[in-house]
Short mmCIF file of C-alpha atoms in Angstrom, two decimals:
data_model
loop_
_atom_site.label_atom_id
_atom_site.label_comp_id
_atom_site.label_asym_id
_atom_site.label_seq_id
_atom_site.Cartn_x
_atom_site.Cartn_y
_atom_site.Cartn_z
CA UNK O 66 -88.81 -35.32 -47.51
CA UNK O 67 -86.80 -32.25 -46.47
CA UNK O 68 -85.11 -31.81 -42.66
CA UNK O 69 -83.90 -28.33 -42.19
CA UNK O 70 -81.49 -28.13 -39.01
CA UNK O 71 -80.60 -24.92 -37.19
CA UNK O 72 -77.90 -25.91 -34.76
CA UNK O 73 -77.16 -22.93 -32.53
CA UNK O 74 -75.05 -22.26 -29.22
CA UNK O 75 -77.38 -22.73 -25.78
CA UNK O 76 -77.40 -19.61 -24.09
CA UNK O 77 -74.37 -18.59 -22.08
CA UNK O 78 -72.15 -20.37 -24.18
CA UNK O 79 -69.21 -17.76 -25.37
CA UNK O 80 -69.19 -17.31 -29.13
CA UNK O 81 -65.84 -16.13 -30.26
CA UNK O 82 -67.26 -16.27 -34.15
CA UNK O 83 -70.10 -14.27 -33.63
CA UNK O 84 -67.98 -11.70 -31.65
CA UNK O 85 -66.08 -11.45 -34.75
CA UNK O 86 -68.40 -10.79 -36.68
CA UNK O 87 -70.21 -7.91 -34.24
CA UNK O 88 -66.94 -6.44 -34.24
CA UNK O 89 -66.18 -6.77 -37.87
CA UNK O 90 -69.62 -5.46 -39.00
CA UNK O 91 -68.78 -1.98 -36.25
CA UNK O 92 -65.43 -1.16 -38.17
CA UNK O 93 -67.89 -1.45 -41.20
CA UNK O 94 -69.84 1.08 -39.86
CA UNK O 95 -72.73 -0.92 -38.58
CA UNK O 96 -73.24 0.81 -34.54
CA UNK O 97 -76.39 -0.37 -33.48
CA UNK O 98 -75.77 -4.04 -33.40
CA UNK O 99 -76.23 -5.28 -29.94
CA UNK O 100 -75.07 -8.44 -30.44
CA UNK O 101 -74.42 -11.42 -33.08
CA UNK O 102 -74.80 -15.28 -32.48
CA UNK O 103 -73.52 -17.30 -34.84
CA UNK O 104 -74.95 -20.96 -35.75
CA UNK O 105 -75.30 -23.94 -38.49
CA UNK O 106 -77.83 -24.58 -40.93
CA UNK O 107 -77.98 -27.67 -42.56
CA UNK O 108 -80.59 -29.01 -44.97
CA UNK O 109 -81.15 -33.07 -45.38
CA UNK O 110 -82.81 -34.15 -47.73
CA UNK O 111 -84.18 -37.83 -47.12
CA UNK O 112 -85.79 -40.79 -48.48
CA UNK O 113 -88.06 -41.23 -46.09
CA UNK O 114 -91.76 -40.21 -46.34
CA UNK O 115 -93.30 -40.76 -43.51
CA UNK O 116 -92.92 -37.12 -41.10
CA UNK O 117 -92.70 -39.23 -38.06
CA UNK O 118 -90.08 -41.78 -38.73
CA UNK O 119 -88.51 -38.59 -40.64
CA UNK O 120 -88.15 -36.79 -37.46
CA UNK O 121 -86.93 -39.59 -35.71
CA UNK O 122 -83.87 -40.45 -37.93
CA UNK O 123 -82.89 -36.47 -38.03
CA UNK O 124 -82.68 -36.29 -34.00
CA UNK O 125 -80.07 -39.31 -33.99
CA UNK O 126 -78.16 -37.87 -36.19
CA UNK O 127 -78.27 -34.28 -34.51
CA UNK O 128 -77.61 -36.75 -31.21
CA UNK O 129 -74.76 -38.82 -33.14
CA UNK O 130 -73.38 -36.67 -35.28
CA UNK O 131 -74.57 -33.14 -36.10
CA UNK O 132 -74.69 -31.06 -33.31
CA UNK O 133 -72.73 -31.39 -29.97
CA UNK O 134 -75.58 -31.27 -27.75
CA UNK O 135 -72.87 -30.25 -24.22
CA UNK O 136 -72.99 -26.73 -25.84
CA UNK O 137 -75.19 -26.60 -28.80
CA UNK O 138 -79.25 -26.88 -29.23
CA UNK O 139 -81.03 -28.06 -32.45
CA UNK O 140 -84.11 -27.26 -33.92
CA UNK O 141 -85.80 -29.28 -37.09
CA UNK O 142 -88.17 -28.38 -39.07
CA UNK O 143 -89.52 -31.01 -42.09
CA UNK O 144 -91.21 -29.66 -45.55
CA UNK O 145 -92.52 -31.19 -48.58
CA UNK N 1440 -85.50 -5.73 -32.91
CA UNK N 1441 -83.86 -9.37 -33.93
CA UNK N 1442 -82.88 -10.56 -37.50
CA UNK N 1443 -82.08 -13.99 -38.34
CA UNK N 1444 -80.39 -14.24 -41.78
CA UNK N 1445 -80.06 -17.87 -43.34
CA UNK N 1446 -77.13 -17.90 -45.82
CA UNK N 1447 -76.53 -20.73 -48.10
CA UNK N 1448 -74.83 -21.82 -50.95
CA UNK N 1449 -76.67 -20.89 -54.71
CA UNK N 1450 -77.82 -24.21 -56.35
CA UNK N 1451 -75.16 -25.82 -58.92
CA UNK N 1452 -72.42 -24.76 -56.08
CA UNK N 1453 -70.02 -27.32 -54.83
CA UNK N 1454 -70.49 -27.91 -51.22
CA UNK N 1455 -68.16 -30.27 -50.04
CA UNK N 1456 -68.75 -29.78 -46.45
CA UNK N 1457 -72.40 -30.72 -47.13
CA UNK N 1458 -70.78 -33.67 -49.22
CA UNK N 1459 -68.50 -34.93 -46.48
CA UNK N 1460 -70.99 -34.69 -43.40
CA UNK N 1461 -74.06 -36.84 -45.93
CA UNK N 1462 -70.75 -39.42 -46.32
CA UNK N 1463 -70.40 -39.58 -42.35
CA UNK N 1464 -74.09 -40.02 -41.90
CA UNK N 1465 -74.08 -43.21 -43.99
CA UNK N 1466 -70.86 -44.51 -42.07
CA UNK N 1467 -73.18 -44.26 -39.00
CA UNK N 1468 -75.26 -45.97 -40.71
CA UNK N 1469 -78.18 -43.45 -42.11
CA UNK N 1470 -78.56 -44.64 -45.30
CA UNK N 1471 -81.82 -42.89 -46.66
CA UNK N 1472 -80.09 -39.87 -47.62
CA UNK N 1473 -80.03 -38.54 -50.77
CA UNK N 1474 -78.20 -34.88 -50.32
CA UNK N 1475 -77.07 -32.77 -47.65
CA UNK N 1476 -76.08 -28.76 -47.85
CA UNK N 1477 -75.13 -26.81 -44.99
CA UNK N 1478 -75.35 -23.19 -44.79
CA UNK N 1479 -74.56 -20.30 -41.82
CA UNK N 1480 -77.36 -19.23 -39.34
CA UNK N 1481 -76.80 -15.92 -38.19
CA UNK N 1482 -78.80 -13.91 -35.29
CA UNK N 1483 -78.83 -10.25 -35.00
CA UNK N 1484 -79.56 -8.47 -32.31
CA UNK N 1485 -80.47 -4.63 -33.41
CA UNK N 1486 -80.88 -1.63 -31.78
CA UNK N 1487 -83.57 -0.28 -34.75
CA UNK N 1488 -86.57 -0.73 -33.84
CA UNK N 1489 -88.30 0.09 -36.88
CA UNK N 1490 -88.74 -3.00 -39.57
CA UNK N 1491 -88.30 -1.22 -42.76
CA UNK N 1492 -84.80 0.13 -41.44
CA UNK N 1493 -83.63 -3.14 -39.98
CA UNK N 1494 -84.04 -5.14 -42.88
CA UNK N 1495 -82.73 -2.43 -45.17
CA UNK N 1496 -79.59 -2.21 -42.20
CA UNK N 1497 -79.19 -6.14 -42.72
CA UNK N 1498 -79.14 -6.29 -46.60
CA UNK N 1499 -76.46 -3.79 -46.13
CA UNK N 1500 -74.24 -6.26 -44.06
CA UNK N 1501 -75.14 -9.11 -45.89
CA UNK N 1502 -74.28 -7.45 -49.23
CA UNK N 1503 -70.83 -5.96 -47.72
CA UNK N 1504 -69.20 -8.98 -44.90
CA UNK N 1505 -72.17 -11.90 -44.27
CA UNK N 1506 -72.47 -13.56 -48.06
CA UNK N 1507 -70.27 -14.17 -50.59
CA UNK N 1508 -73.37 -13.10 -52.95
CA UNK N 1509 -71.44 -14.79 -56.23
CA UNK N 1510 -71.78 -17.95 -54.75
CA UNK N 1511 -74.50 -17.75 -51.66
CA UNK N 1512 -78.02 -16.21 -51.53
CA UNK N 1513 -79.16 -14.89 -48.59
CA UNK N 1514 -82.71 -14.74 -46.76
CA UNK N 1515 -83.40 -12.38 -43.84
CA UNK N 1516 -86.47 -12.74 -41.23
CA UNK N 1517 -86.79 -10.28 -38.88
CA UNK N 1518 -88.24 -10.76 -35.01
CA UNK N 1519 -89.76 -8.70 -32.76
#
């Protein structure tokens, strides 16, 4: 089974990286970007089967491990 | 009108930062999981409203500063 994580910023919280990269993609040329947030993606792909006991195991590690949840949200989604 | 554009890594490329967090997940004691790959989340905001131009506007910036396209593929949802 396959755990795809989006770990972003909660709202309010500055983003220096995603600045950068508003400000990067202007001098490019790009002017009608409002604004850029930048996040994680991160795909796991388990042993595990069964899409409830799946889910479980991928929120302790987001909790544990994969996202610092102070300043950052996750969101899961499982496929196959 | 919002994009979200998923990059990650082409198959057969190393991705030792995928490598190192699966190794810290079994140290904590996960130990169902076969592979992990991270890749870059990135939200747009755009001032284009229409969807043919936005998406043609984000291919653009992923081609020239948001992939590495030799080594990452990109995929681009728009929002809105």
């Amino acid at each position: 089974m396959k755990a795809r994580v989006h770990i972003t910023l909660k709202p309010g919280v500055l983003d220096p990286q995603g600045k950068a990269i508003a400000q990067a993609l202007e001098r490019l040329g790009f002017d009608d970007v409002n604004g850029v947030r930048q996040g994680k993606y991160i795909e796991i792909d388990l042993a595990e089967t069964d899409a409830v006991k799946a889910r479980e195991t991928v929120e302790a590690m987001c909790g544990r491990l994969l996202a610092n949840t102070v300043i950052e949200n996750y969101a899961i989604e499982l496929a196959e």
